[in-house]
CSV table of C-alpha atoms in Angstrom, one decimal:
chain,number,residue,atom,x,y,z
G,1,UNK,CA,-44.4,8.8,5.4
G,2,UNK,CA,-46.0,10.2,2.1
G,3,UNK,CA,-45.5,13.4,3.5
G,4,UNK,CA,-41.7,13.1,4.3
G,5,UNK,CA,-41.3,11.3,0.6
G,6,UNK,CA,-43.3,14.7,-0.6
G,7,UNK,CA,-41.0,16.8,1.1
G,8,UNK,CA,-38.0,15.4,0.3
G,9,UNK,CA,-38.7,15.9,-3.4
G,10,UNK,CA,-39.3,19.4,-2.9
G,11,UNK,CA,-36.0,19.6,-1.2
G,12,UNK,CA,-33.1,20.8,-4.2
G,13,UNK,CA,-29.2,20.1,-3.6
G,14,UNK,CA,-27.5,17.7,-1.6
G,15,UNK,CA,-29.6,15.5,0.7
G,16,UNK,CA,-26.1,13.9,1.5
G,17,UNK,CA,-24.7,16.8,3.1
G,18,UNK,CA,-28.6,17.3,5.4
G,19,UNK,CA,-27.8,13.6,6.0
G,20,UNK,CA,-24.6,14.2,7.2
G,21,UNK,CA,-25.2,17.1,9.2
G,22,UNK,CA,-27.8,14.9,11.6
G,23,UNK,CA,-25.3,12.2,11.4
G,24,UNK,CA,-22.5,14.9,12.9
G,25,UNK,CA,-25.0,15.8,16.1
G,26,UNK,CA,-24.6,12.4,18.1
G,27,UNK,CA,-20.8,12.2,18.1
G,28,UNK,CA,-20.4,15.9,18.5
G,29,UNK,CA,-22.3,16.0,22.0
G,30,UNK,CA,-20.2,12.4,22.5
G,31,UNK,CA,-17.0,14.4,21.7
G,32,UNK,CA,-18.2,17.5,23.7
G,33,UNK,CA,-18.6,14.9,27.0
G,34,UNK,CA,-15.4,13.2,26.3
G,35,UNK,CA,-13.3,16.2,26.4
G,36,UNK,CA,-15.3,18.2,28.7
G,37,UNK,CA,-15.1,15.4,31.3
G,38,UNK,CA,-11.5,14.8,30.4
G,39,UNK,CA,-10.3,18.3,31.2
G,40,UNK,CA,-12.3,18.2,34.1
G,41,UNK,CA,-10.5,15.1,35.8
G,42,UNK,CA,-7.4,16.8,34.8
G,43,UNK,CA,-7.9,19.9,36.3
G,44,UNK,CA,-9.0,17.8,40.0
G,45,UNK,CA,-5.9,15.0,39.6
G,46,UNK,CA,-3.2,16.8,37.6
G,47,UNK,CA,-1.1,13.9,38.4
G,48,UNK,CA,-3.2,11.8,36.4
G,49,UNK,CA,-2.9,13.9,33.7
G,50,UNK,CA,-0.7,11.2,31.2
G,51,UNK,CA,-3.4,8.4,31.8
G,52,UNK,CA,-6.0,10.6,31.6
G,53,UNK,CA,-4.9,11.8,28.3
G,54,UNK,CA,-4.8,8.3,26.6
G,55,UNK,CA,-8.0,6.9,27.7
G,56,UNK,CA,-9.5,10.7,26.4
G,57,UNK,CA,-8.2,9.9,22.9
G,58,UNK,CA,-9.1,6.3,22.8
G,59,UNK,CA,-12.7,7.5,24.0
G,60,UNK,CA,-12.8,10.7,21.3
G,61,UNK,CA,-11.5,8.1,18.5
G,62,UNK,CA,-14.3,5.8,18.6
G,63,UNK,CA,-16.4,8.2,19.1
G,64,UNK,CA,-15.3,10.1,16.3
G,65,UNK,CA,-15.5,6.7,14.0
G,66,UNK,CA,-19.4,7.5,13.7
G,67,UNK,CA,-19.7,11.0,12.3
G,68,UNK,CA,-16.6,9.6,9.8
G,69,UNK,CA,-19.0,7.0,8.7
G,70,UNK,CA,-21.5,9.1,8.6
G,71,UNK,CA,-19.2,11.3,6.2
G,72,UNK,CA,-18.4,8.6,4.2
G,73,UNK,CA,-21.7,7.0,3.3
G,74,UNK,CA,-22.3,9.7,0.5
G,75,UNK,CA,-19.4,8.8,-1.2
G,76,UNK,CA,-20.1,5.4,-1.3
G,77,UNK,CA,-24.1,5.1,-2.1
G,78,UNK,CA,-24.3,8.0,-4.0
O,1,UNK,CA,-12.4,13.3,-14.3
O,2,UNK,CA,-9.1,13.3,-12.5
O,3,UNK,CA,-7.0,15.6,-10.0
O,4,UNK,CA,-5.7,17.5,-13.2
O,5,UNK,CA,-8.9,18.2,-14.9
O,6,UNK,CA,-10.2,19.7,-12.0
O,7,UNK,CA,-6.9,21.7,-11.4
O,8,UNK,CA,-6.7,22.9,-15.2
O,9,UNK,CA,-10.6,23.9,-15.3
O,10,UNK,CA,-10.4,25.6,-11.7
O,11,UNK,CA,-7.3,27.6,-13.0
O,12,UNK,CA,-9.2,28.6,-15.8
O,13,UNK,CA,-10.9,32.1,-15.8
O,14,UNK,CA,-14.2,31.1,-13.8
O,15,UNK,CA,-14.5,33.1,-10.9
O,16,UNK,CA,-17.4,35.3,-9.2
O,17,UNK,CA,-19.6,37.7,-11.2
O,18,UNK,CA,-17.9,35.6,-14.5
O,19,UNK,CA,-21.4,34.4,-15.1
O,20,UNK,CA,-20.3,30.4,-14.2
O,21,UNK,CA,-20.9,28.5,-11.1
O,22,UNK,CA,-18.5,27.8,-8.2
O,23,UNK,CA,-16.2,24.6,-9.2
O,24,UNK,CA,-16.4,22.4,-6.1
O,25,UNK,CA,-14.4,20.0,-5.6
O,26,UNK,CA,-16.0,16.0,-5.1
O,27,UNK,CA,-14.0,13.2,-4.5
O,28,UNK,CA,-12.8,13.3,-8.1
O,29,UNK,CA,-9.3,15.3,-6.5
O,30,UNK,CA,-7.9,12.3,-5.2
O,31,UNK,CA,-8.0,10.3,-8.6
O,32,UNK,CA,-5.1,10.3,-10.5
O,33,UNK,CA,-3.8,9.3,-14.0
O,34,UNK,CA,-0.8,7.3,-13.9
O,35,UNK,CA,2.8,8.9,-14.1
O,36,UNK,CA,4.6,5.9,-16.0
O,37,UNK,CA,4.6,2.4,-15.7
O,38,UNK,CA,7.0,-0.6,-14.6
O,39,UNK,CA,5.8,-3.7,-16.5
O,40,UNK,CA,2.4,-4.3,-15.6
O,41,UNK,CA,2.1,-1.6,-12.9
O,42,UNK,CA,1.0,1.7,-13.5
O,43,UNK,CA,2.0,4.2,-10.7
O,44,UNK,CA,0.2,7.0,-9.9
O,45,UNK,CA,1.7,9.8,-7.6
O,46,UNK,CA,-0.1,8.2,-4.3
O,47,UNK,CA,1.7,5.1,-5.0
O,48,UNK,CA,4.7,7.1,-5.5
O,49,UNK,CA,4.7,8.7,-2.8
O,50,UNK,CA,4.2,5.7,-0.6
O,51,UNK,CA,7.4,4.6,-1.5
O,52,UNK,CA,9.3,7.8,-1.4
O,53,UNK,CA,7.8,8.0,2.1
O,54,UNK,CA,8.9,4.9,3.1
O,55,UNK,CA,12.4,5.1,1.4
O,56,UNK,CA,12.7,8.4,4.0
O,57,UNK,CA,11.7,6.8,6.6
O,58,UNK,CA,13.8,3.9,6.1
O,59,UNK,CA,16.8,6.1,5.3
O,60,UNK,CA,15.7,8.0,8.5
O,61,UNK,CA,15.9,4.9,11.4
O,62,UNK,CA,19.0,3.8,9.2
O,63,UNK,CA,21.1,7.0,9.9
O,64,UNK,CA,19.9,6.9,13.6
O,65,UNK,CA,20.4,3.8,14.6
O,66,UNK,CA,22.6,1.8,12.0
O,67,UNK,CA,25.9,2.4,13.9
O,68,UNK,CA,24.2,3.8,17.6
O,69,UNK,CA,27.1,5.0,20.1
O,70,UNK,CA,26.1,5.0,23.8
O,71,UNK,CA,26.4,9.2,23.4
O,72,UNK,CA,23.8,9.7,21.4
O,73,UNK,CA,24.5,12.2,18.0
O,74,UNK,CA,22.2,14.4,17.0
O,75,UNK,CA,20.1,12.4,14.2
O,76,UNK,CA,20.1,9.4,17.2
O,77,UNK,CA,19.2,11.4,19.7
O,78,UNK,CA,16.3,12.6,17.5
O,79,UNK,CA,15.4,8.8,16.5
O,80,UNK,CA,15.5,8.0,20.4
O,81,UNK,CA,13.0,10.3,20.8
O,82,UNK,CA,10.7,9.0,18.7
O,83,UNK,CA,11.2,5.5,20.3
O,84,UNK,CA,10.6,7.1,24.0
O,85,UNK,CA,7.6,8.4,23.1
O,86,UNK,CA,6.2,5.0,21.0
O,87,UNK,CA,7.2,2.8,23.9
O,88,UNK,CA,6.6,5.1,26.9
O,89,UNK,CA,3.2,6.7,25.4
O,90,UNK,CA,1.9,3.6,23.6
O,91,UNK,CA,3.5,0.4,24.2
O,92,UNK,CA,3.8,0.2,27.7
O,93,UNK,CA,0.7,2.3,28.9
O,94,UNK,CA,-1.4,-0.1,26.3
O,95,UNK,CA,-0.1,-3.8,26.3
O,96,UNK,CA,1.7,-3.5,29.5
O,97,UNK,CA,4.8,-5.7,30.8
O,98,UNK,CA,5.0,-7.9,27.3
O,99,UNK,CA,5.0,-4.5,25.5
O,100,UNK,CA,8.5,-3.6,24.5
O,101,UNK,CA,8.3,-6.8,22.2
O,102,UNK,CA,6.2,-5.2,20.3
O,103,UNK,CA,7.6,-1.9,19.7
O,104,UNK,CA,9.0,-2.6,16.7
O,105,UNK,CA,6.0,-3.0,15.1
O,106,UNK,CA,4.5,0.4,16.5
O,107,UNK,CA,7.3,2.7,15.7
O,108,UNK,CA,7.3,1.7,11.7
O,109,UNK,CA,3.3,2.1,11.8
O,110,UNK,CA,3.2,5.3,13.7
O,111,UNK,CA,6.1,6.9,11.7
O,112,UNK,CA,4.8,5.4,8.3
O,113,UNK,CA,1.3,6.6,8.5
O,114,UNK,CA,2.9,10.3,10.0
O,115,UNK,CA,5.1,10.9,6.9
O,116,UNK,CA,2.1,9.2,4.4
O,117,UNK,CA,-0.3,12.0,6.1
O,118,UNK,CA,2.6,14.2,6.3
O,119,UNK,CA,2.6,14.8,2.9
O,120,UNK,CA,0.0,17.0,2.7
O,121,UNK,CA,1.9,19.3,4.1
O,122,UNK,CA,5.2,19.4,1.5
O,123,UNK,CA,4.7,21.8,-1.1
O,124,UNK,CA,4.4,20.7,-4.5
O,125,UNK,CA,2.9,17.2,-3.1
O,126,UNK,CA,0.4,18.4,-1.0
O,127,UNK,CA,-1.7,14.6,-1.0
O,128,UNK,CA,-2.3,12.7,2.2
O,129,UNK,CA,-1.2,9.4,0.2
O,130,UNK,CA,-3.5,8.1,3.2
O,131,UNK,CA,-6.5,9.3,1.4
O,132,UNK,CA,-6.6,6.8,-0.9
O,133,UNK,CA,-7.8,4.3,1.3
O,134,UNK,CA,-5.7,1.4,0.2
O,135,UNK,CA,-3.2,2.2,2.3
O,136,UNK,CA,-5.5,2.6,5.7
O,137,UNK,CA,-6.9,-0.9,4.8
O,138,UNK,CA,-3.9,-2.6,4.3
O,139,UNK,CA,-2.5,-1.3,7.7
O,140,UNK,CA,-6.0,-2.2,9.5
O,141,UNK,CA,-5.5,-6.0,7.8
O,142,UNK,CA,-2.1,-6.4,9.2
O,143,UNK,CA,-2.8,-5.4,12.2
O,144,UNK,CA,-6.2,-7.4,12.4
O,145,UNK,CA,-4.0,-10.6,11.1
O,146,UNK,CA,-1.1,-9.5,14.0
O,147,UNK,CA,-3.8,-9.2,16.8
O,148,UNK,CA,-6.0,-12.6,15.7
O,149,UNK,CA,-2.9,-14.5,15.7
O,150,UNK,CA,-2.1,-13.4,19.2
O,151,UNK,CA,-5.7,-14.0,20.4
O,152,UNK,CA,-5.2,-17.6,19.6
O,153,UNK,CA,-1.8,-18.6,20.1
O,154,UNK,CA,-2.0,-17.0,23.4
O,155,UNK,CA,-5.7,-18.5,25.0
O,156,UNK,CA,-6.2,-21.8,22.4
O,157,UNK,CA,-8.9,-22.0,20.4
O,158,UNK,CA,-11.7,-22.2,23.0
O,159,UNK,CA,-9.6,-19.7,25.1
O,160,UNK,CA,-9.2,-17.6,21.8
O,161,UNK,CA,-13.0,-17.1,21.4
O,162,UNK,CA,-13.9,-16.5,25.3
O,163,UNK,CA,-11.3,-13.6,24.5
O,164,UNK,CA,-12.9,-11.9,21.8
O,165,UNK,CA,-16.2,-12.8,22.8
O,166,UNK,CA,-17.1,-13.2,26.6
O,167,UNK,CA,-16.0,-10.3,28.8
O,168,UNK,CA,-16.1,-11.4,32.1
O,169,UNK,CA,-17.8,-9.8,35.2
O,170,UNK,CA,-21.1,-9.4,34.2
O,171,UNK,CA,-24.5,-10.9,35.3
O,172,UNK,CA,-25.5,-14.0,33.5
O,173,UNK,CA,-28.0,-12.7,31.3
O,174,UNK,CA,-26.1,-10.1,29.6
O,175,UNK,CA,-24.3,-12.5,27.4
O,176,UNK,CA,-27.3,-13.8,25.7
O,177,UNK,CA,-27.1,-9.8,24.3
O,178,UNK,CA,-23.3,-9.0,24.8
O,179,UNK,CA,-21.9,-12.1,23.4
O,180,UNK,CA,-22.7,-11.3,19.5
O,181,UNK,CA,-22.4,-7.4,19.7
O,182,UNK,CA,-19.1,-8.6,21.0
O,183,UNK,CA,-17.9,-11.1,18.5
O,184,UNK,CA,-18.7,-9.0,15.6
O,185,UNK,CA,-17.3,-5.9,16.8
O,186,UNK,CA,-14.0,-7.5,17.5
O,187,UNK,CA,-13.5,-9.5,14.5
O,188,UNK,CA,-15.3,-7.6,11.9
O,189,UNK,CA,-16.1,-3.7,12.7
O,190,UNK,CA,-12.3,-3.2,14.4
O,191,UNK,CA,-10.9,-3.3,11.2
O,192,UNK,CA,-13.4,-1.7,9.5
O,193,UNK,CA,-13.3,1.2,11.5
O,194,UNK,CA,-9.7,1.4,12.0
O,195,UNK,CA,-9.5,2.0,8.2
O,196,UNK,CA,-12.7,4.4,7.7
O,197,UNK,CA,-11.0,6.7,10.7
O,198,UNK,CA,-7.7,7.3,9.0
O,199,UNK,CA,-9.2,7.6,5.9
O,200,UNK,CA,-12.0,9.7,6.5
O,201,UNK,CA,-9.7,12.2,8.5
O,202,UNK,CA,-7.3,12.6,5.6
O,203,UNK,CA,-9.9,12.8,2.9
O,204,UNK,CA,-11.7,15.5,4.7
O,205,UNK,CA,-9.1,17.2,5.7
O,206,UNK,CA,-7.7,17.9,2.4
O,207,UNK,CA,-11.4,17.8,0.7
O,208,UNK,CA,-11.6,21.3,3.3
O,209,UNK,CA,-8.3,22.9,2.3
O,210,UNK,CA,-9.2,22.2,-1.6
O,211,UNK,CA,-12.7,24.1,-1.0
O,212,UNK,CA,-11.1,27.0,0.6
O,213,UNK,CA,-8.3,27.2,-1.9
O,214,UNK,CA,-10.4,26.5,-5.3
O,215,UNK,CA,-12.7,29.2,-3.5
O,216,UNK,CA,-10.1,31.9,-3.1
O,217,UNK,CA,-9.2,31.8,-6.7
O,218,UNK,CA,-12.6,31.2,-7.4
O,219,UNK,CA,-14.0,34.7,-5.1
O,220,UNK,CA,-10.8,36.8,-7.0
O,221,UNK,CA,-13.1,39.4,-8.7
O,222,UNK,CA,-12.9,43.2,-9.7
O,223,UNK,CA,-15.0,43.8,-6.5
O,224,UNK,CA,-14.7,44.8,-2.7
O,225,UNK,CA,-17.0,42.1,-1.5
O,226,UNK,CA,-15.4,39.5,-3.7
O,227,UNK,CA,-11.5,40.5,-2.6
O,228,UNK,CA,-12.8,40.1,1.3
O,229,UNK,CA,-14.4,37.2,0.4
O,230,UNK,CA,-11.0,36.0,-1.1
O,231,UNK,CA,-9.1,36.8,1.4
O,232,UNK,CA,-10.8,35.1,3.8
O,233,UNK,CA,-10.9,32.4,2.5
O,234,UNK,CA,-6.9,31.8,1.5
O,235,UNK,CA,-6.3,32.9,5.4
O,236,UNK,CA,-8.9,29.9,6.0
O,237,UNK,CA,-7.0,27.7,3.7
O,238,UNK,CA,-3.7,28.8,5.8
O,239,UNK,CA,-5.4,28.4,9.0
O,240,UNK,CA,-7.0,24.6,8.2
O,241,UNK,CA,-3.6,23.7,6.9
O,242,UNK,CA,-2.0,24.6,10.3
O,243,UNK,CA,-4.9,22.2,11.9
O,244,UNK,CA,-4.0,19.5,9.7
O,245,UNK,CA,-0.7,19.5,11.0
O,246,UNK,CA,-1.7,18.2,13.9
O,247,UNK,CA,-4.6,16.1,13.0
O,248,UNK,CA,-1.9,14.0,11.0
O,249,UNK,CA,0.2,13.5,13.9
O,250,UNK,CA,-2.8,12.7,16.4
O,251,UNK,CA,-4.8,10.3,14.0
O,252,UNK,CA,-0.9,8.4,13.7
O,253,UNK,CA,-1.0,8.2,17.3
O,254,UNK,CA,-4.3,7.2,17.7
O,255,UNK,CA,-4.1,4.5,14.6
O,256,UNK,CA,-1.0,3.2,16.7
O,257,UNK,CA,-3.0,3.5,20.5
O,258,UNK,CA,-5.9,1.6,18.9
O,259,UNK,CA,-3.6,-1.5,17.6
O,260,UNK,CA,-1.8,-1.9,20.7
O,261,UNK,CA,-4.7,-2.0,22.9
O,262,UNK,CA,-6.1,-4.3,20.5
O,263,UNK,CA,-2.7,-6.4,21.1
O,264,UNK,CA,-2.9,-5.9,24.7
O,265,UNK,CA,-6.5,-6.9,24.7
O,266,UNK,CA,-5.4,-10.2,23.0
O,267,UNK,CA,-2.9,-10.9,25.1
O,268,UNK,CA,-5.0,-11.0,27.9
O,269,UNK,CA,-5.4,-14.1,29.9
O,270,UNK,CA,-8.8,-15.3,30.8
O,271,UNK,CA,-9.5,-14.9,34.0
């Protein structure tokens, strides 16, 4: 722990924008599935493309929520 | 520091190889002094804006559908788009058979929070009035107050709270875990996130296109390196304003998505 405290001091500029780079990983791969999946179960049932298409946004928008927070959170402890 | 300190000190003569540092931009660009006041209230151009937006979007539905013929003119026909794809896209898909009552509702929130992010787009404006995150939070509220009012009057009280916080189908023990996550996502992080989604999207978005625009005025400098640069980075401002374009429209429609199928969710029965 000592060691991490010791390195962080070392560290100069923003530890805000480090934080929200590894806050940005998680809902990227998330975002990368939903989408990736999505087009994927429209290419097989085209027909289901329309109800396909909502359920991808509802999934990318609460998946997206997190890295927002996560961009956020500097602003508001700074 | 406000929005026009930062614009008079970046138009200043700093740029690259001046001997002073690059003058990014922090959150300080979306505070503004007021304009002018009506009695107590000051206004500042976000709250301006809000109501210019709304004025136009009043004066908009008014010209369509104020005196509607059953041939459709051409600002009606427009205006009937817009409710074909609010009720066919989001109402019905989300709430189901009860949800052309609720149109009404949808089309002034989707069209409101378009034009507010909209206006990052009109020249001379160029704010997201939805990055000032008021105005996210106050749609979130009334749309948490619409969708807890359903929850009860619909299932009682008892009813009400198996709604928000009992899913059904699941094994027994699962609720002892499921049952809180549950009730405080549905009451408390719903709204929460709701607001931090539209706001967050609007404040970054036009956090980006200030970095790239500062930066190409910034990067102008009597050298090859520093014209690229320059370049660059104005046909990046270009390019992310083109992207924001549609990031307005789609974080609209997904603001709207999310509230109906919190409505529809409410207007569940318990099975």
């Amino acid at each position: 722990m000592s060691a991490i405290l010791a390195a962080a001091d070392a560290v100069t500029g923003s530890l805000g924008a480090v934080g929200y780079g590894l806050a940005a990983i998680g809902p990227g791969i998330g975002v990368g599935l939903i989408f990736g999946n999505g087009v994927q179960a429209m290419a097989r049932q085209p027909e289901m493309t329309n109800v396909i298409r909502t359920n991808m946004f509802i999934g990318f928008a609460l998946t997206e929520a997190l890295a927002l927070l996560g961009f956020v959170v500097p602003f508001v402890f700074p | 520091m406000s929005a026009d300190v930062v614009l008079a000190a970046s138009e200043g003569g700093c740029h690259l190889f001046s001997g002073c540092g690059f003058p990014a931009p922090g959150a300080e660009i979306f505070i503004f002094d007021p304009m002018f006041s009506i009695g107590p209230f000051e206004v500042t151009k976000p709250a301006l804006m809000a109501a210019v937006t709304a004025l136009i979007v009043i004066a908009f539905f008014w010209a369509a559908f104020s005196k509607a013929k059953l041939v459709p003119g051409r600002i009606q026909a427009l205006g009937e788009m817009g409710y074909l794809f609010v009720r066919d896209q989001i109402a019905r898909p989300m709430v189901g058979k009860e949800g052309d009552k609720y149109v009404p509702y949808f089309m002034t929130l989707f069209f409101f929070i378009w034009m507010l992010n909209f206006m990052a787009f009109v020249p001379l404006i160029q704010l997201p009035v939805t990055s000032r995150v008021a105005f996210p939070a106050l749609f979130a509220l009334v749309s948490w107050v619409i969708y807890m009012t359903l929850t009860f009057k619909r299932n009682g009280l008892v009813g009400g709270f198996r709604n928000l916080a009992v899913p059904s189908g699941l094994p027994g023990w699962v609720y002892i875990l499921l049952t809180p996550i549950e009730l405080l996502s549905n009451i408390i992080i719903r709204p929460f996130t709701l607001t931090i989604r539209l706001f967050a999207n609007m404040f970054a978005g036009h956090m980006l296109i200030a970095v790239f625009s500062i930066g190409a005025w910034y990067l102008v400098s009597p050298s090859i390196i520093g014209m690229a640069s320059a370049t660059a980075s104005f046909t990046m401002a270009i390019v992310m304003t083109a992207f924001e374009l549609i990031i307005q429209f789609l974080q609209a429609y997904i603001f709207t998505m999310l509230v109906a199928s919190y409505i529809g969710q409410a207007l569940e029965e318990a099975h």
